Amino acid sequence: MKVLAVCGLGQGTSLILKMNVEQALADKGINADVEHTDVSSATNIEADYIITGNELAESLADHKAEIIIVNNYFDMEEINKAIDENLAN
């Protein structure tokens, strides 16, 4: 499974989201390749899931990946809940 952590510029914020998503997935025993990128690049990268904020999700609506909304990239409870509600094991 491939997961993209996406922010506006693809640098610091998406890296933090990537690390938190990796931790949440590992805690659940889910094996995934997690990458971080900016919203423009994400349109050209194949993935099963994209995790991003609500403000960027609209820009990615045409992507084949399922979009998972996480508004606070630092909130592990929100990230875990989003993964539980959206990822198929």
Short mmCIF file of N, CA and C in Angstrom, two decimals:
data_model
loop_
_atom_site.label_atom_id
_atom_site.label_comp_id
_atom_site.label_asym_id
_atom_site.label_seq_id
_atom_site.Cartn_x
_atom_site.Cartn_y
_atom_site.Cartn_z
N MET A 1 0.84 -1.16 0.00
CA MET A 1 0.00 0.00 0.00
C MET A 1 0.89 1.24 0.00
N LYS A 2 0.51 2.23 -0.79
CA LYS A 2 1.28 3.47 -0.84
C LYS A 2 0.41 4.61 -0.34
N VAL A 3 0.99 5.40 0.57
CA VAL A 3 0.30 6.53 1.17
C VAL A 3 1.13 7.78 0.94
N LEU A 4 0.46 8.86 0.52
CA LEU A 4 1.12 10.15 0.37
C LEU A 4 0.66 11.08 1.47
N ALA A 5 1.61 11.70 2.14
CA ALA A 5 1.32 12.77 3.09
C ALA A 5 1.56 14.08 2.34
N VAL A 6 0.52 14.89 2.20
CA VAL A 6 0.59 16.04 1.31
C VAL A 6 0.33 17.34 2.06
N CYS A 7 1.20 18.32 1.82
CA CYS A 7 0.96 19.68 2.30
C CYS A 7 1.17 20.64 1.12
N GLY A 8 1.03 21.90 1.37
CA GLY A 8 1.12 22.89 0.29
C GLY A 8 2.47 22.93 -0.40
N LEU A 9 3.54 22.89 0.36
CA LEU A 9 4.88 23.01 -0.21
C LEU A 9 5.67 21.70 -0.22
N GLY A 10 5.20 20.70 0.48
CA GLY A 10 5.85 19.39 0.47
C GLY A 10 7.12 19.31 1.28
N GLN A 11 7.28 20.21 2.23
CA GLN A 11 8.51 20.20 3.00
C GLN A 11 8.24 19.84 4.45
N GLY A 12 8.33 20.77 5.34
CA GLY A 12 8.28 20.48 6.77
C GLY A 12 6.98 19.87 7.26
N THR A 13 5.87 20.46 6.91
CA THR A 13 4.59 19.98 7.43
C THR A 13 4.27 18.57 6.93
N SER A 14 4.51 18.32 5.66
CA SER A 14 4.21 16.99 5.13
C SER A 14 5.18 15.95 5.71
N LEU A 15 6.39 16.35 6.03
CA LEU A 15 7.34 15.42 6.65
C LEU A 15 6.87 15.03 8.05
N ILE A 16 6.37 16.00 8.80
CA ILE A 16 5.82 15.71 10.13
C ILE A 16 4.61 14.79 10.00
N LEU A 17 3.72 15.09 9.05
CA LEU A 17 2.56 14.23 8.82
C LEU A 17 3.00 12.83 8.44
N LYS A 18 3.99 12.72 7.55
CA LYS A 18 4.51 11.41 7.13
C LYS A 18 4.98 10.60 8.33
N MET A 19 5.78 11.23 9.18
CA MET A 19 6.32 10.52 10.34
C MET A 19 5.19 10.08 11.28
N ASN A 20 4.20 10.92 11.47
CA ASN A 20 3.09 10.56 12.35
C ASN A 20 2.21 9.47 11.74
N VAL A 21 2.01 9.52 10.43
CA VAL A 21 1.23 8.47 9.75
C VAL A 21 1.99 7.15 9.82
N GLU A 22 3.31 7.17 9.59
CA GLU A 22 4.11 5.95 9.70
C GLU A 22 3.99 5.35 11.09
N GLN A 23 4.05 6.18 12.11
CA GLN A 23 3.94 5.69 13.48
C GLN A 23 2.56 5.08 13.74
N ALA A 24 1.51 5.76 13.29
CA ALA A 24 0.16 5.27 13.49
C ALA A 24 -0.05 3.94 12.77
N LEU A 25 0.44 3.84 11.54
CA LEU A 25 0.30 2.60 10.78
C LEU A 25 1.09 1.47 11.43
N ALA A 26 2.31 1.76 11.86
CA ALA A 26 3.15 0.74 12.51
C ALA A 26 2.48 0.24 13.78
N ASP A 27 1.89 1.14 14.57
CA ASP A 27 1.19 0.75 15.79
C ASP A 27 0.03 -0.18 15.51
N LYS A 28 -0.56 -0.06 14.32
CA LYS A 28 -1.69 -0.89 13.92
C LYS A 28 -1.25 -2.15 13.16
N GLY A 29 0.06 -2.29 12.94
CA GLY A 29 0.56 -3.44 12.22
C GLY A 29 0.29 -3.38 10.72
N ILE A 30 0.10 -2.17 10.19
CA ILE A 30 -0.18 -1.99 8.77
C ILE A 30 1.11 -1.62 8.06
N ASN A 31 1.48 -2.42 7.07
CA ASN A 31 2.69 -2.18 6.29
C ASN A 31 2.35 -1.26 5.12
N ALA A 32 3.04 -0.13 5.04
CA ALA A 32 2.77 0.82 3.96
C ALA A 32 4.03 1.59 3.63
N ASP A 33 4.12 1.99 2.37
CA ASP A 33 5.17 2.89 1.91
C ASP A 33 4.58 4.29 2.01
N VAL A 34 5.10 5.11 2.91
CA VAL A 34 4.58 6.46 3.12
C VAL A 34 5.61 7.46 2.60
N GLU A 35 5.15 8.35 1.72
CA GLU A 35 6.01 9.40 1.18
C GLU A 35 5.37 10.74 1.48
N HIS A 36 6.18 11.80 1.49
CA HIS A 36 5.62 13.14 1.65
C HIS A 36 5.93 13.96 0.40
N THR A 37 5.01 14.85 0.06
CA THR A 37 5.16 15.65 -1.15
C THR A 37 4.27 16.88 -1.07
N ASP A 38 4.42 17.74 -2.07
CA ASP A 38 3.56 18.91 -2.17
C ASP A 38 2.33 18.59 -3.01
N VAL A 39 1.34 19.44 -2.93
CA VAL A 39 0.06 19.17 -3.59
C VAL A 39 0.21 19.09 -5.11
N SER A 40 1.06 19.90 -5.72
CA SER A 40 1.24 19.86 -7.18
C SER A 40 1.87 18.55 -7.63
N SER A 41 2.89 18.10 -6.93
CA SER A 41 3.55 16.84 -7.29
C SER A 41 2.67 15.64 -7.04
N ALA A 42 1.82 15.72 -6.03
CA ALA A 42 0.97 14.58 -5.67
C ALA A 42 0.06 14.17 -6.82
N THR A 43 -0.31 15.10 -7.67
CA THR A 43 -1.20 14.77 -8.79
C THR A 43 -0.56 13.79 -9.77
N ASN A 44 0.78 13.71 -9.76
CA ASN A 44 1.50 12.84 -10.70
C ASN A 44 2.09 11.59 -10.05
N ILE A 45 1.76 11.34 -8.78
CA ILE A 45 2.31 10.20 -8.06
C ILE A 45 1.18 9.20 -7.79
N GLU A 46 1.40 7.96 -8.19
CA GLU A 46 0.40 6.92 -7.90
C GLU A 46 0.42 6.57 -6.42
N ALA A 47 -0.77 6.44 -5.85
CA ALA A 47 -0.88 6.09 -4.44
C ALA A 47 -2.25 5.47 -4.21
N ASP A 48 -2.35 4.73 -3.11
CA ASP A 48 -3.64 4.17 -2.71
C ASP A 48 -4.42 5.17 -1.87
N TYR A 49 -3.69 5.92 -1.03
CA TYR A 49 -4.31 6.89 -0.13
C TYR A 49 -3.49 8.17 -0.12
N ILE A 50 -4.18 9.28 0.02
CA ILE A 50 -3.53 10.57 0.24
C ILE A 50 -4.08 11.11 1.55
N ILE A 51 -3.17 11.47 2.45
CA ILE A 51 -3.58 12.08 3.71
C ILE A 51 -3.16 13.54 3.66
N THR A 52 -4.15 14.42 3.82
CA THR A 52 -3.91 15.85 3.70
C THR A 52 -4.96 16.62 4.47
N GLY A 53 -4.80 17.92 4.51
CA GLY A 53 -5.77 18.78 5.17
C GLY A 53 -6.95 19.08 4.27
N ASN A 54 -8.02 19.51 4.88
CA ASN A 54 -9.25 19.81 4.16
C ASN A 54 -9.04 20.84 3.06
N GLU A 55 -8.18 21.83 3.32
CA GLU A 55 -7.97 22.91 2.35
C GLU A 55 -7.28 22.44 1.08
N LEU A 56 -6.54 21.34 1.14
CA LEU A 56 -5.85 20.83 -0.05
C LEU A 56 -6.58 19.68 -0.72
N ALA A 57 -7.51 19.08 -0.04
CA ALA A 57 -8.22 17.91 -0.57
C ALA A 57 -8.95 18.23 -1.87
N GLU A 58 -9.50 19.42 -1.97
CA GLU A 58 -10.22 19.80 -3.18
C GLU A 58 -9.31 19.80 -4.40
N SER A 59 -8.07 20.21 -4.22
CA SER A 59 -7.09 20.23 -5.32
C SER A 59 -6.74 18.83 -5.80
N LEU A 60 -6.98 17.83 -4.97
CA LEU A 60 -6.62 16.45 -5.28
C LEU A 60 -7.83 15.58 -5.60
N ALA A 61 -8.98 16.20 -5.78
CA ALA A 61 -10.22 15.46 -5.98
C ALA A 61 -10.19 14.54 -7.21
N ASP A 62 -9.40 14.87 -8.21
CA ASP A 62 -9.33 14.05 -9.43
C ASP A 62 -8.33 12.90 -9.32
N HIS A 63 -7.59 12.84 -8.24
CA HIS A 63 -6.60 11.77 -8.04
C HIS A 63 -7.33 10.44 -7.82
N LYS A 64 -6.74 9.36 -8.28
CA LYS A 64 -7.34 8.03 -8.12
C LYS A 64 -7.30 7.54 -6.68
N ALA A 65 -6.39 8.09 -5.88
CA ALA A 65 -6.25 7.66 -4.49
C ALA A 65 -7.44 8.12 -3.65
N GLU A 66 -7.70 7.36 -2.60
CA GLU A 66 -8.71 7.79 -1.64
C GLU A 66 -8.11 8.90 -0.78
N ILE A 67 -8.84 9.99 -0.63
CA ILE A 67 -8.37 11.13 0.14
C ILE A 67 -8.82 10.98 1.59
N ILE A 68 -7.88 11.11 2.51
CA ILE A 68 -8.17 11.06 3.94
C ILE A 68 -7.83 12.43 4.52
N ILE A 69 -8.80 13.03 5.19
CA ILE A 69 -8.63 14.38 5.73
C ILE A 69 -8.11 14.32 7.17
N VAL A 70 -7.03 15.04 7.41
CA VAL A 70 -6.49 15.23 8.75
C VAL A 70 -6.16 16.72 8.85
N ASN A 71 -6.84 17.43 9.72
CA ASN A 71 -6.63 18.87 9.80
C ASN A 71 -5.50 19.28 10.72
N ASN A 72 -5.19 18.48 11.73
CA ASN A 72 -4.08 18.78 12.62
C ASN A 72 -3.03 17.69 12.46
N TYR A 73 -1.97 18.00 11.74
CA TYR A 73 -0.93 17.03 11.40
C TYR A 73 -0.14 16.56 12.62
N PHE A 74 -0.30 17.23 13.74
CA PHE A 74 0.41 16.88 14.97
C PHE A 74 -0.43 16.05 15.93
N ASP A 75 -1.72 15.94 15.66
CA ASP A 75 -2.67 15.30 16.57
C ASP A 75 -2.76 13.80 16.27
N MET A 76 -2.04 13.00 17.04
CA MET A 76 -2.01 11.56 16.80
C MET A 76 -3.40 10.93 16.97
N GLU A 77 -4.21 11.45 17.85
CA GLU A 77 -5.57 10.93 18.03
C GLU A 77 -6.38 11.12 16.75
N GLU A 78 -6.29 12.30 16.16
CA GLU A 78 -7.01 12.57 14.91
C GLU A 78 -6.48 11.70 13.77
N ILE A 79 -5.16 11.56 13.70
CA ILE A 79 -4.55 10.74 12.64
C ILE A 79 -4.98 9.29 12.80
N ASN A 80 -4.94 8.76 14.01
CA ASN A 80 -5.37 7.38 14.25
C ASN A 80 -6.83 7.18 13.89
N LYS A 81 -7.66 8.13 14.26
CA LYS A 81 -9.09 8.02 13.97
C LYS A 81 -9.33 8.03 12.45
N ALA A 82 -8.64 8.92 11.74
CA ALA A 82 -8.78 8.99 10.28
C ALA A 82 -8.35 7.70 9.61
N ILE A 83 -7.26 7.12 10.10
CA ILE A 83 -6.77 5.85 9.55
C ILE A 83 -7.78 4.74 9.85
N ASP A 84 -8.25 4.68 11.07
CA ASP A 84 -9.23 3.64 11.45
C ASP A 84 -10.49 3.73 10.61
N GLU A 85 -10.93 4.94 10.31
CA GLU A 85 -12.18 5.13 9.57
C GLU A 85 -12.04 4.94 8.07
N ASN A 86 -10.82 5.02 7.54
CA ASN A 86 -10.66 5.06 6.08
C ASN A 86 -9.81 3.97 5.46
N LEU A 87 -8.87 3.41 6.19
CA LEU A 87 -7.99 2.42 5.59
C LEU A 87 -8.55 1.02 5.71
N ALA A 88 -8.51 0.31 4.61
CA ALA A 88 -8.90 -1.10 4.61
C ALA A 88 -7.65 -1.92 4.93
N ASN A 89 -7.77 -2.78 5.91
CA ASN A 89 -6.62 -3.65 6.27
C ASN A 89 -6.48 -4.78 5.28
#
